[in-house]
Amino acid sequence: MSEIFAIGETASPVRAASAAISEPTEILSFRLGGEEYGIDIMRVREIWSCEPPTRIPHAPHFIKGFINLRGEIVPIDDLRLKLGCETAEYTSFTAVVVLEALGHCIGAVVDSVSDVLTLISDSIKPAPRTNASVDTSYILGISCFKSQDIDRVIILTDIDTLMSSAAMNGSIPSVAA
């Protein structure tokens, strides 16, 4: 398990609350509906404004199609639809995060990209326990901290698990507050 340092931290590092959390040093935070999510920044290749992809006939509702990214065919999944967000409006803030997941390049539509953050391990709590009907296997942990006098809660996401075949059928529900 890697250890997380805050930017400019000089004290010895502390371990996360749960040994099961595979902590990224830095995360990219983004919004889906009213929630904020985070993924390991090392998995992100690039961020694009949301352009209409080429549609794939008979694909599940959350697979929007594909784009040709400099000769590489990249499938585009709308994470808002996949995670059951109530709305999935396209605005000037809507973005496609192009990332490496399951050994492939995948585009993920998000409502907006927020920040690149370095988390201290004290801010990371274990994933919530839920009943068997709610799959939270894609949640590595929850980061809670204050930033510029605003309380932030970020759902740290295992992008491989989220994009796995079990998740690809659209059965993973949203984590509601």
mmCIF file of N, CA, C and O in Angstrom, residues 98-173:
data_model
loop_
_atom_site.group_PDB
_atom_site.id
_atom_site.type_symbol
_atom_site.label_atom_id
_atom_site.label_comp_id
_atom_site.label_asym_id
_atom_site.label_seq_id
_atom_site.Cartn_x
_atom_site.Cartn_y
_atom_site.Cartn_z
ATOM 1 N N VAL A 98 -10.615 10.700 -20.665
ATOM 2 C CA VAL A 98 -10.061 9.544 -21.369
ATOM 3 C C VAL A 98 -9.060 8.892 -20.427
ATOM 4 O O VAL A 98 -8.133 9.540 -19.944
ATOM 5 N N LEU A 99 -9.305 7.608 -20.130
ATOM 6 C CA LEU A 99 -8.479 6.940 -19.130
ATOM 7 C C LEU A 99 -8.169 5.509 -19.516
ATOM 8 O O LEU A 99 -8.766 4.958 -20.435
ATOM 9 N N GLU A 100 -7.207 4.945 -18.806
ATOM 10 C CA GLU A 100 -6.828 3.545 -18.975
ATOM 11 C C GLU A 100 -7.591 2.731 -17.943
ATOM 12 O O GLU A 100 -7.477 2.980 -16.746
ATOM 13 N N ALA A 101 -8.383 1.769 -18.417
ATOM 14 C CA ALA A 101 -9.124 0.881 -17.533
ATOM 15 C C ALA A 101 -9.188 -0.493 -18.182
ATOM 16 O O ALA A 101 -9.452 -0.592 -19.391
ATOM 17 N N LEU A 102 -8.951 -1.506 -17.396
ATOM 18 C CA LEU A 102 -9.002 -2.892 -17.873
ATOM 19 C C LEU A 102 -8.077 -3.114 -19.066
ATOM 20 O O LEU A 102 -8.373 -3.904 -19.953
ATOM 21 N N GLY A 103 -6.965 -2.395 -19.092
ATOM 22 C CA GLY A 103 -5.998 -2.554 -20.162
ATOM 23 C C GLY A 103 -6.388 -1.886 -21.471
ATOM 24 O O GLY A 103 -5.758 -2.115 -22.499
ATOM 25 N N HIS A 104 -7.438 -1.072 -21.441
ATOM 26 C CA HIS A 104 -7.911 -0.393 -22.645
ATOM 27 C C HIS A 104 -8.083 1.093 -22.366
ATOM 28 O O HIS A 104 -8.197 1.519 -21.233
ATOM 29 N N CYS A 105 -8.182 1.844 -23.439
ATOM 30 C CA CYS A 105 -8.490 3.265 -23.344
ATOM 31 C C CYS A 105 -10.004 3.414 -23.417
ATOM 32 O O CYS A 105 -10.641 2.864 -24.322
ATOM 33 N N ILE A 106 -10.597 4.114 -22.436
ATOM 34 C CA ILE A 106 -12.045 4.302 -22.353
ATOM 35 C C ILE A 106 -12.322 5.769 -22.070
ATOM 36 O O ILE A 106 -11.614 6.400 -21.292
ATOM 37 N N GLY A 107 -13.369 6.295 -22.674
ATOM 38 C CA GLY A 107 -13.804 7.657 -22.388
ATOM 39 C C GLY A 107 -14.981 7.619 -21.431
ATOM 40 O O GLY A 107 -15.907 6.833 -21.616
ATOM 41 N N ALA A 108 -14.952 8.446 -20.409
ATOM 42 C CA ALA A 108 -16.019 8.504 -19.409
ATOM 43 C C ALA A 108 -16.609 9.910 -19.387
ATOM 44 O O ALA A 108 -15.903 10.878 -19.103
ATOM 45 N N VAL A 109 -17.906 10.022 -19.700
ATOM 46 C CA VAL A 109 -18.587 11.314 -19.673
ATOM 47 C C VAL A 109 -18.908 11.648 -18.220
ATOM 48 O O VAL A 109 -19.463 10.825 -17.488
ATOM 49 N N VAL A 110 -18.531 12.863 -17.797
ATOM 50 C CA VAL A 110 -18.801 13.353 -16.442
ATOM 51 C C VAL A 110 -19.428 14.743 -16.543
ATOM 52 O O VAL A 110 -19.305 15.413 -17.563
ATOM 53 N N ASP A 111 -20.122 15.159 -15.480
ATOM 54 C CA ASP A 111 -20.753 16.483 -15.484
ATOM 55 C C ASP A 111 -19.728 17.597 -15.536
ATOM 56 O O ASP A 111 -19.912 18.586 -16.237
ATOM 57 N N SER A 112 -18.644 17.446 -14.782
ATOM 58 C CA SER A 112 -17.574 18.441 -14.799
ATOM 59 C C SER A 112 -16.343 17.855 -14.130
ATOM 60 O O SER A 112 -16.441 16.929 -13.328
ATOM 61 N N VAL A 113 -15.192 18.401 -14.495
ATOM 62 C CA VAL A 113 -13.931 18.033 -13.854
ATOM 63 C C VAL A 113 -13.627 19.116 -12.845
ATOM 64 O O VAL A 113 -13.722 20.312 -13.160
ATOM 65 N N SER A 114 -13.272 18.711 -11.611
ATOM 66 C CA SER A 114 -13.074 19.685 -10.542
ATOM 67 C C SER A 114 -11.614 20.054 -10.344
ATOM 68 O O SER A 114 -11.212 21.176 -10.620
ATOM 69 N N ASP A 115 -10.823 19.114 -9.811
ATOM 70 C CA ASP A 115 -9.455 19.405 -9.386
ATOM 71 C C ASP A 115 -8.564 18.190 -9.556
ATOM 72 O O ASP A 115 -9.038 17.071 -9.659
ATOM 73 N N VAL A 116 -7.256 18.445 -9.481
ATOM 74 C CA VAL A 116 -6.284 17.395 -9.197
ATOM 75 C C VAL A 116 -5.877 17.632 -7.752
ATOM 76 O O VAL A 116 -5.426 18.729 -7.407
ATOM 77 N N LEU A 117 -6.091 16.617 -6.910
ATOM 78 C CA LEU A 117 -5.855 16.769 -5.471
ATOM 79 C C LEU A 117 -4.837 15.757 -4.975
ATOM 80 O O LEU A 117 -4.805 14.627 -5.452
ATOM 81 N N THR A 118 -4.044 16.151 -4.013
ATOM 82 C CA THR A 118 -3.207 15.231 -3.270
ATOM 83 C C THR A 118 -3.872 15.058 -1.916
ATOM 84 O O THR A 118 -4.078 16.033 -1.195
ATOM 85 N N LEU A 119 -4.240 13.830 -1.605
ATOM 86 C CA LEU A 119 -4.961 13.558 -0.360
ATOM 87 C C LEU A 119 -4.020 13.098 0.731
ATOM 88 O O LEU A 119 -3.062 12.374 0.464
ATOM 89 N N ILE A 120 -4.314 13.508 1.953
ATOM 90 C CA ILE A 120 -3.610 12.937 3.085
ATOM 91 C C ILE A 120 -4.430 11.747 3.566
ATOM 92 O O ILE A 120 -5.662 11.744 3.484
ATOM 93 N N SER A 121 -3.772 10.712 4.018
ATOM 94 C CA SER A 121 -4.464 9.471 4.335
ATOM 95 C C SER A 121 -5.465 9.621 5.476
ATOM 96 O O SER A 121 -6.437 8.876 5.532
ATOM 97 N N ASP A 122 -5.273 10.606 6.358
ATOM 98 C CA ASP A 122 -6.242 10.826 7.442
ATOM 99 C C ASP A 122 -7.615 11.199 6.907
ATOM 100 O O ASP A 122 -8.617 11.039 7.608
ATOM 101 N N SER A 123 -7.680 11.710 5.689
ATOM 102 C CA SER A 123 -8.969 12.133 5.137
ATOM 103 C C SER A 123 -9.730 10.983 4.492
ATOM 104 O O SER A 123 -10.866 11.158 4.073
ATOM 105 N N ILE A 124 -9.124 9.790 4.406
ATOM 106 C CA ILE A 124 -9.749 8.667 3.701
ATOM 107 C C ILE A 124 -10.353 7.688 4.701
ATOM 108 O O ILE A 124 -9.680 7.198 5.597
ATOM 109 N N LYS A 125 -11.640 7.434 4.505
ATOM 110 C CA LYS A 125 -12.378 6.492 5.342
ATOM 111 C C LYS A 125 -12.716 5.263 4.503
ATOM 112 O O LYS A 125 -12.781 5.338 3.278
ATOM 113 N N PRO A 126 -12.948 4.114 5.163
ATOM 114 C CA PRO A 126 -13.308 2.901 4.410
ATOM 115 C C PRO A 126 -14.618 3.084 3.647
ATOM 116 O O PRO A 126 -15.459 3.906 4.022
ATOM 117 N N ALA A 127 -14.785 2.282 2.609
ATOM 118 C CA ALA A 127 -16.036 2.292 1.844
ATOM 119 C C ALA A 127 -17.186 1.911 2.770
ATOM 120 O O ALA A 127 -17.008 1.116 3.690
ATOM 121 N N PRO A 128 -18.352 2.491 2.555
ATOM 122 C CA PRO A 128 -19.487 2.190 3.432
ATOM 123 C C PRO A 128 -19.967 0.759 3.273
ATOM 124 O O PRO A 128 -19.885 0.187 2.195
ATOM 125 N N ARG A 129 -20.454 0.204 4.372
ATOM 126 C CA ARG A 129 -21.083 -1.117 4.317
ATOM 127 C C ARG A 129 -22.541 -0.899 3.938
ATOM 128 O O ARG A 129 -23.201 -0.026 4.473
ATOM 129 N N THR A 130 -23.010 -1.695 2.999
ATOM 130 C CA THR A 130 -24.395 -1.581 2.554
ATOM 131 C C THR A 130 -25.004 -2.970 2.510
ATOM 132 O O THR A 130 -24.305 -3.974 2.665
ATOM 133 N N ASN A 131 -26.299 -3.028 2.261
ATOM 134 C CA ASN A 131 -26.931 -4.339 2.146
ATOM 135 C C ASN A 131 -26.497 -4.999 0.842
ATOM 136 O O ASN A 131 -25.922 -4.368 -0.037
ATOM 137 N N ALA A 132 -26.788 -6.262 0.712
ATOM 138 C CA ALA A 132 -26.314 -7.056 -0.421
ATOM 139 C C ALA A 132 -26.850 -6.579 -1.768
ATOM 140 O O ALA A 132 -26.256 -6.870 -2.795
ATOM 141 N N SER A 133 -27.960 -5.836 -1.796
ATOM 142 C CA SER A 133 -28.534 -5.416 -3.070
ATOM 143 C C SER A 133 -27.839 -4.202 -3.674
ATOM 144 O O SER A 133 -28.106 -3.843 -4.809
ATOM 145 N N VAL A 134 -26.952 -3.563 -2.929
ATOM 146 C CA VAL A 134 -26.238 -2.396 -3.433
ATOM 147 C C VAL A 134 -24.759 -2.762 -3.600
ATOM 148 O O VAL A 134 -24.086 -3.102 -2.639
ATOM 149 N N ASP A 135 -24.281 -2.691 -4.832
ATOM 150 C CA ASP A 135 -22.892 -3.031 -5.128
ATOM 151 C C ASP A 135 -22.016 -1.800 -4.946
ATOM 152 O O ASP A 135 -22.138 -0.833 -5.690
ATOM 153 N N THR A 136 -21.165 -1.834 -3.948
ATOM 154 C CA THR A 136 -20.217 -0.739 -3.725
ATOM 155 C C THR A 136 -18.778 -1.215 -3.947
ATOM 156 O O THR A 136 -17.834 -0.571 -3.484
ATOM 157 N N SER A 137 -18.613 -2.304 -4.691
ATOM 158 C CA SER A 137 -17.281 -2.871 -4.888
ATOM 159 C C SER A 137 -16.335 -1.921 -5.614
ATOM 160 O O SER A 137 -15.123 -2.052 -5.506
ATOM 161 N N TYR A 138 -16.871 -0.959 -6.342
ATOM 162 C CA TYR A 138 -16.040 0.001 -7.086
ATOM 163 C C TYR A 138 -15.564 1.161 -6.216
ATOM 164 O O TYR A 138 -14.793 1.997 -6.664
ATOM 165 N N ILE A 139 -16.006 1.215 -4.951
ATOM 166 C CA ILE A 139 -15.620 2.305 -4.057
ATOM 167 C C ILE A 139 -14.418 1.876 -3.223
ATOM 168 O O ILE A 139 -14.495 0.931 -2.448
ATOM 169 N N LEU A 140 -13.297 2.573 -3.399
ATOM 170 C CA LEU A 140 -12.087 2.304 -2.627
ATOM 171 C C LEU A 140 -12.183 2.897 -1.228
ATOM 172 O O LEU A 140 -11.624 2.356 -0.281
ATOM 173 N N GLY A 141 -12.844 4.018 -1.117
ATOM 174 C CA GLY A 141 -12.981 4.715 0.160
ATOM 175 C C GLY A 141 -13.661 6.046 -0.066
ATOM 176 O O GLY A 141 -14.005 6.403 -1.195
ATOM 177 N N ILE A 142 -13.852 6.763 1.024
ATOM 178 C CA ILE A 142 -14.480 8.077 0.984
ATOM 179 C C ILE A 142 -13.506 9.067 1.603
ATOM 180 O O ILE A 142 -13.017 8.854 2.712
ATOM 181 N N SER A 143 -13.214 10.136 0.889
ATOM 182 C CA SER A 143 -12.325 11.165 1.414
ATOM 183 C C SER A 143 -13.163 12.352 1.876
ATOM 184 O O SER A 143 -13.967 12.887 1.105
ATOM 185 N N CYS A 144 -12.985 12.726 3.128
ATOM 186 C CA CYS A 144 -13.716 13.853 3.718
ATOM 187 C C CYS A 144 -12.702 14.886 4.196
ATOM 188 O O CYS A 144 -11.812 14.561 4.984
ATOM 189 N N PHE A 145 -12.821 16.118 3.729
ATOM 190 C CA PHE A 145 -11.896 17.168 4.139
ATOM 191 C C PHE A 145 -12.526 18.526 3.858
ATOM 192 O O PHE A 145 -13.549 18.636 3.191
ATOM 193 N N LYS A 146 -11.889 19.552 4.375
ATOM 194 C CA LYS A 146 -12.340 20.931 4.164
ATOM 195 C C LYS A 146 -11.372 21.581 3.184
ATOM 196 O O LYS A 146 -10.162 21.473 3.311
ATOM 197 N N SER A 147 -11.941 22.280 2.192
ATOM 198 C CA SER A 147 -11.146 22.977 1.198
ATOM 199 C C SER A 147 -11.753 24.356 1.007
ATOM 200 O O SER A 147 -12.905 24.473 0.582
ATOM 201 N N GLN A 148 -10.998 25.400 1.301
ATOM 202 C CA GLN A 148 -11.454 26.785 1.182
ATOM 203 C C GLN A 148 -12.798 26.975 1.889
ATOM 204 O O GLN A 148 -13.758 27.481 1.323
ATOM 205 N N ASP A 149 -12.865 26.515 3.131
ATOM 206 C CA ASP A 149 -14.059 26.620 3.983
ATOM 207 C C ASP A 149 -15.266 25.852 3.457
ATOM 208 O O ASP A 149 -16.397 26.138 3.844
ATOM 209 N N ILE A 150 -15.043 24.904 2.570
ATOM 210 C CA ILE A 150 -16.129 24.073 2.053
ATOM 211 C C ILE A 150 -15.834 22.626 2.443
ATOM 212 O O ILE A 150 -14.735 22.121 2.192
ATOM 213 N N ASP A 151 -16.826 21.960 3.075
ATOM 214 C CA ASP A 151 -16.690 20.545 3.383
ATOM 215 C C ASP A 151 -16.848 19.753 2.101
ATOM 216 O O ASP A 151 -17.831 19.930 1.377
ATOM 217 N N ARG A 152 -15.869 18.899 1.806
ATOM 218 C CA ARG A 152 -15.922 18.088 0.593
ATOM 219 C C ARG A 152 -15.932 16.614 0.955
ATOM 220 O O ARG A 152 -15.231 16.189 1.869
ATOM 221 N N VAL A 153 -16.709 15.867 0.220
ATOM 222 C CA VAL A 153 -16.764 14.414 0.340
ATOM 223 C C VAL A 153 -16.552 13.867 -1.067
ATOM 224 O O VAL A 153 -17.307 14.189 -1.989
ATOM 225 N N ILE A 154 -15.502 13.056 -1.239
ATOM 226 C CA ILE A 154 -15.168 12.511 -2.549
ATOM 227 C C ILE A 154 -15.206 10.990 -2.468
ATOM 228 O O ILE A 154 -14.570 10.389 -1.605
ATOM 229 N N ILE A 155 -15.949 10.379 -3.387
ATOM 230 C CA ILE A 155 -16.027 8.927 -3.483
ATOM 231 C C ILE A 155 -14.844 8.467 -4.329
ATOM 232 O O ILE A 155 -14.782 8.759 -5.532
ATOM 233 N N LEU A 156 -13.877 7.786 -3.703
ATOM 234 C CA LEU A 156 -12.690 7.310 -4.410
ATOM 235 C C LEU A 156 -13.050 6.030 -5.149
ATOM 236 O O LEU A 156 -13.500 5.054 -4.547
ATOM 237 N N THR A 157 -12.840 6.028 -6.456
ATOM 238 C CA THR A 157 -13.373 5.002 -7.329
ATOM 239 C C THR A 157 -12.282 4.134 -7.938
ATOM 240 O O THR A 157 -11.273 4.650 -8.431
ATOM 241 N N ASP A 158 -12.505 2.820 -7.910
ATOM 242 C CA ASP A 158 -11.654 1.857 -8.610
ATOM 243 C C ASP A 158 -12.215 1.751 -10.024
ATOM 244 O O ASP A 158 -13.246 1.110 -10.246
ATOM 245 N N ILE A 159 -11.574 2.396 -10.970
ATOM 246 C CA ILE A 159 -12.112 2.494 -12.320
ATOM 247 C C ILE A 159 -12.162 1.142 -13.009
ATOM 248 O O ILE A 159 -13.066 0.877 -13.805
ATOM 249 N N ASP A 160 -11.235 0.221 -12.705
ATOM 250 C CA ASP A 160 -11.283 -1.115 -13.305
ATOM 251 C C ASP A 160 -12.530 -1.864 -12.861
ATOM 252 O O ASP A 160 -13.203 -2.501 -13.669
ATOM 253 N N THR A 161 -12.853 -1.808 -11.581
ATOM 254 C CA THR A 161 -14.045 -2.482 -11.081
ATOM 255 C C THR A 161 -15.301 -1.844 -11.660
ATOM 256 O O THR A 161 -16.228 -2.542 -12.069
ATOM 257 N N LEU A 162 -15.322 -0.517 -11.722
ATOM 258 C CA LEU A 162 -16.484 0.175 -12.270
ATOM 259 C C LEU A 162 -16.719 -0.199 -13.728
ATOM 260 O O LEU A 162 -17.850 -0.362 -14.168
ATOM 261 N N MET A 163 -15.653 -0.357 -14.487
ATOM 262 C CA MET A 163 -15.772 -0.669 -15.901
ATOM 263 C C MET A 163 -15.783 -2.166 -16.193
ATOM 264 O O MET A 163 -15.849 -2.563 -17.350
ATOM 265 N N SER A 164 -15.716 -3.002 -15.153
ATOM 266 C CA SER A 164 -15.681 -4.455 -15.352
ATOM 267 C C SER A 164 -16.970 -4.958 -15.974
ATOM 268 O O SER A 164 -17.977 -4.257 -16.022
ATOM 269 N N SER A 165 -16.971 -6.199 -16.386
ATOM 270 C CA SER A 165 -18.141 -6.763 -17.062
ATOM 271 C C SER A 165 -19.376 -6.749 -16.167
ATOM 272 O O SER A 165 -20.477 -6.518 -16.629
ATOM 273 N N ALA A 166 -19.226 -6.972 -14.871
ATOM 274 C CA ALA A 166 -20.384 -6.927 -13.963
ATOM 275 C C ALA A 166 -20.976 -5.524 -13.934
ATOM 276 O O ALA A 166 -22.182 -5.342 -13.908
ATOM 277 N N ALA A 167 -20.117 -4.539 -13.952
ATOM 278 C CA ALA A 167 -20.601 -3.159 -13.917
ATOM 279 C C ALA A 167 -21.129 -2.728 -15.279
ATOM 280 O O ALA A 167 -21.999 -1.879 -15.364
ATOM 281 N N MET A 168 -20.618 -3.307 -16.340
ATOM 282 C CA MET A 168 -20.987 -2.879 -17.685
ATOM 283 C C MET A 168 -22.456 -3.131 -17.998
ATOM 284 O O MET A 168 -23.007 -2.562 -18.918
ATOM 285 N N ASN A 169 -23.142 -3.986 -17.222
ATOM 286 C CA ASN A 169 -24.550 -4.233 -17.525
ATOM 287 C C ASN A 169 -25.468 -3.178 -16.939
ATOM 288 O O ASN A 169 -26.671 -3.281 -17.053
ATOM 289 N N GLY A 170 -24.884 -2.175 -16.301
ATOM 290 C CA GLY A 170 -25.684 -1.070 -15.778
ATOM 291 C C GLY A 170 -26.342 -1.358 -14.458
ATOM 292 O O GLY A 170 -27.238 -0.651 -14.048
ATOM 293 N N SER A 171 -25.877 -2.386 -13.741
ATOM 294 C CA SER A 171 -26.539 -2.778 -12.504
ATOM 295 C C SER A 171 -25.998 -2.075 -11.284
ATOM 296 O O SER A 171 -26.487 -2.293 -10.198
ATOM 297 N N ILE A 172 -24.971 -1.250 -11.421
ATOM 298 C CA ILE A 172 -24.417 -0.565 -10.267
ATOM 299 C C ILE A 172 -25.199 0.709 -10.011
ATOM 300 O O ILE A 172 -25.244 1.591 -10.849
ATOM 301 N N PRO A 173 -25.835 0.828 -8.867
ATOM 302 C CA PRO A 173 -26.637 2.023 -8.576
ATOM 303 C C PRO A 173 -25.774 3.161 -8.058
ATOM 304 O O PRO A 173 -24.632 2.968 -7.685
#
